Amino acid sequence: MSRSADAPLGGFQLTTLVVLRMLVGWHFLYEGVAKITSDQWTSAGYLQESPGWFSGFFQDLAANPEALVVVDALNEWGLILIGLALLVGVFTRTATTAGIVLLALYYLAAPPLPGLEYTTPAEGSYLIVNKVLVELAALMVLLALPTSHRIGLDRLLRKPRTTVEAT
């Protein structure tokens, strides 16, 4: 049984996707607020420790104080704005895409691959798939199956459809 990409979502499907959107939004918002309200937070340690494919790039960012200030601000405010947008369902295509890019950068900076060692202990044992990749996949689902045009502020921003009457 196939479903057309334009077919409307059923009530349970829509509710599930809206809840997923709001949960991911809450997580982004909380992480951003936690970072911005902490006097001690900086991305420097995370970037310096990067053993991933682009470790040189991330370590160069950490070594440059001016760049680090920009990276920290983009990270903090990016998380907050993405989170708020997902929670209330406004500009969700942009917020979802920005969230995917941000999470991809997190993943590339610290991929859970065999043989890579980190000084900061992980929350669990990961092999290729970690919570960053799972949340990235959730955002991809939300990008593919948007809900804010039905439940969210995007509904208010949507251009009304014009109908052409048959003559």
Tab-separated table of C-alpha atoms in Angstrom:
chain	number	residue	atom	x	y	z
A	1	MET	CA	0.000	0.000	0.000
A	2	SER	CA	1.750	3.166	-1.140
A	3	ARG	CA	0.895	6.666	-0.071
A	4	SER	CA	1.199	9.683	-2.328
A	5	ALA	CA	3.678	12.293	-1.091
A	6	ASP	CA	0.866	14.859	-1.271
A	7	ALA	CA	-1.691	12.712	0.542
A	8	PRO	CA	-2.726	14.219	3.864
A	9	LEU	CA	-1.420	12.636	7.009
A	10	GLY	CA	-3.895	10.822	9.221
A	11	GLY	CA	-4.663	12.154	12.692
A	12	PHE	CA	-2.321	9.792	14.522
A	13	GLN	CA	0.476	10.328	11.994
A	14	LEU	CA	0.120	14.110	12.183
A	15	THR	CA	0.019	14.085	15.980
A	16	THR	CA	3.088	11.853	16.179
A	17	LEU	CA	5.079	14.090	13.834
A	18	VAL	CA	4.009	17.270	15.660
A	19	VAL	CA	5.071	15.720	18.974
A	20	LEU	CA	8.409	14.708	17.415
A	21	ARG	CA	8.882	18.250	16.065
A	22	MET	CA	8.145	19.753	19.476
A	23	LEU	CA	10.407	17.321	21.341
A	24	VAL	CA	13.340	18.038	19.042
A	25	GLY	CA	12.543	21.752	19.299
A	26	TRP	CA	12.524	21.582	23.086
A	27	HIS	CA	15.879	19.775	23.097
A	28	PHE	CA	17.479	22.395	20.834
A	29	LEU	CA	15.991	25.262	22.866
A	30	TYR	CA	17.087	23.783	26.189
A	31	GLU	CA	20.629	23.122	24.967
A	32	GLY	CA	20.917	26.684	23.671
A	33	VAL	CA	19.586	28.253	26.870
A	34	ALA	CA	21.842	26.028	29.006
A	35	LYS	CA	24.865	27.152	27.000
A	36	ILE	CA	24.018	30.846	26.960
A	37	THR	CA	23.282	30.983	30.702
A	38	SER	CA	26.501	29.212	31.662
A	39	ASP	CA	29.449	31.523	32.252
A	40	GLN	CA	31.780	28.569	31.737
A	41	TRP	CA	30.474	27.161	28.445
A	42	THR	CA	32.523	27.362	25.282
A	43	SER	CA	32.844	25.074	22.309
A	44	ALA	CA	36.652	25.231	22.556
A	45	GLY	CA	37.127	21.874	24.290
A	46	TYR	CA	34.760	20.068	21.932
A	47	LEU	CA	36.473	21.537	18.878
A	48	GLN	CA	40.026	20.995	20.173
A	49	GLU	CA	39.314	17.349	20.898
A	50	SER	CA	37.874	16.653	17.446
A	51	PRO	CA	39.430	13.496	15.972
A	52	GLY	CA	36.992	13.380	13.074
A	53	TRP	CA	37.540	13.750	9.367
A	54	PHE	CA	37.680	17.544	9.595
A	55	SER	CA	39.618	17.742	12.855
A	56	GLY	CA	42.093	20.271	11.451
A	57	PHE	CA	39.279	22.667	10.578
A	58	PHE	CA	37.581	22.318	13.969
A	59	GLN	CA	40.869	22.617	15.863
A	60	ASP	CA	41.783	25.749	13.879
A	61	LEU	CA	38.468	27.308	14.910
A	62	ALA	CA	39.199	26.520	18.558
A	63	ALA	CA	42.698	28.000	18.309
A	64	ASN	CA	41.430	31.324	16.927
A	65	PRO	CA	39.874	33.412	19.760
A	66	GLU	CA	37.956	35.690	17.373
A	67	ALA	CA	36.530	32.761	15.425
A	68	LEU	CA	35.662	30.960	18.659
A	69	VAL	CA	33.537	33.889	19.863
A	70	VAL	CA	31.581	33.748	16.591
A	71	VAL	CA	31.268	29.940	16.691
A	72	ASP	CA	30.012	30.030	20.288
A	73	ALA	CA	27.431	32.739	19.521
A	74	LEU	CA	26.237	30.945	16.372
A	75	ASN	CA	25.955	27.701	18.315
A	76	GLU	CA	24.075	29.196	21.280
A	77	TRP	CA	21.689	31.377	19.295
A	78	GLY	CA	21.326	28.831	16.512
A	79	LEU	CA	20.147	26.228	19.010
A	80	ILE	CA	17.735	28.693	20.620
A	81	LEU	CA	16.242	29.959	17.354
A	82	ILE	CA	15.971	26.501	15.794
A	83	GLY	CA	14.352	25.205	18.974
A	84	LEU	CA	11.818	28.030	19.179
A	85	ALA	CA	10.931	27.722	15.504
A	86	LEU	CA	10.348	23.974	15.796
A	87	LEU	CA	8.339	24.333	19.011
A	88	VAL	CA	5.870	26.844	17.609
A	89	GLY	CA	6.015	25.635	14.019
A	90	VAL	CA	7.268	28.755	12.281
A	91	PHE	CA	9.830	28.853	9.459
A	92	THR	CA	10.192	25.130	10.036
A	93	ARG	CA	11.752	24.259	6.678
A	94	THR	CA	14.566	26.737	7.400
A	95	ALA	CA	14.848	25.674	11.050
A	96	THR	CA	14.873	21.982	10.172
A	97	THR	CA	17.536	22.482	7.511
A	98	ALA	CA	19.661	24.580	9.894
A	99	GLY	CA	19.271	21.899	12.571
A	100	ILE	CA	20.412	19.202	10.152
A	101	VAL	CA	23.498	21.251	9.226
A	102	LEU	CA	24.324	21.947	12.887
A	103	LEU	CA	23.940	18.303	13.891
A	104	ALA	CA	26.010	17.187	10.894
A	105	LEU	CA	28.806	19.493	12.089
A	106	TYR	CA	28.548	18.006	15.608
A	107	TYR	CA	28.711	14.507	14.149
A	108	LEU	CA	31.684	15.296	11.908
A	109	ALA	CA	33.549	16.893	14.817
A	110	ALA	CA	33.131	13.857	17.070
A	111	PRO	CA	32.019	10.771	15.140
A	112	PRO	CA	31.456	7.606	17.190
A	113	LEU	CA	33.840	5.468	15.195
A	114	PRO	CA	36.008	2.570	16.358
A	115	GLY	CA	39.512	3.589	17.364
A	116	LEU	CA	38.707	7.233	18.095
A	117	GLU	CA	39.371	8.234	21.673
A	118	TYR	CA	37.923	11.166	23.582
A	119	THR	CA	38.957	12.631	26.926
A	120	THR	CA	35.346	13.505	27.702
A	121	PRO	CA	33.466	10.280	28.415
A	122	ALA	CA	30.473	9.490	26.217
A	123	GLU	CA	27.023	9.005	27.734
A	124	GLY	CA	27.017	5.441	26.521
A	125	SER	CA	28.683	3.051	24.156
A	126	TYR	CA	28.219	4.073	20.555
A	127	LEU	CA	29.275	2.542	17.280
A	128	ILE	CA	28.571	4.780	14.274
A	129	VAL	CA	25.080	5.723	15.510
A	130	ASN	CA	24.794	8.145	18.421
A	131	LYS	CA	22.082	10.485	19.675
A	132	VAL	CA	23.296	13.241	17.335
A	133	LEU	CA	22.767	11.028	14.291
A	134	VAL	CA	19.368	9.855	15.575
A	135	GLU	CA	18.198	13.451	16.093
A	136	LEU	CA	19.569	14.378	12.646
A	137	ALA	CA	17.495	11.534	11.152
A	138	ALA	CA	14.426	12.769	13.050
A	139	LEU	CA	14.901	16.215	11.497
A	140	MET	CA	15.184	14.608	8.060
A	141	VAL	CA	11.814	12.920	8.657
A	142	LEU	CA	10.333	16.274	9.698
A	143	LEU	CA	11.773	17.909	6.583
A	144	ALA	CA	10.235	15.192	4.399
A	145	LEU	CA	6.883	15.236	6.224
A	146	PRO	CA	6.258	18.828	7.347
A	147	THR	CA	3.483	19.488	9.856
A	148	SER	CA	3.666	23.182	10.693
A	149	HIS	CA	1.444	24.162	7.752
A	150	ARG	CA	-1.347	22.283	9.558
A	151	ILE	CA	-0.374	22.654	13.219
A	152	GLY	CA	1.923	25.596	13.791
A	153	LEU	CA	2.395	29.272	13.086
A	154	ASP	CA	3.433	28.490	9.513
A	155	ARG	CA	-0.280	27.907	8.909
A	156	LEU	CA	-0.883	31.621	9.501
A	157	LEU	CA	1.960	32.616	7.164
A	158	ARG	CA	0.833	30.347	4.358
A	159	LYS	CA	-0.485	31.995	1.233
A	160	PRO	CA	-4.127	31.149	0.658
A	161	ARG	CA	-4.703	28.868	-2.284
A	162	THR	CA	-6.610	30.358	-5.135
A	163	THR	CA	-9.180	28.210	-6.809
A	164	VAL	CA	-10.034	28.438	-10.444
A	165	GLU	CA	-13.679	27.929	-11.193
A	166	ALA	CA	-14.575	25.868	-14.204
A	167	THR	CA	-16.678	27.699	-16.766
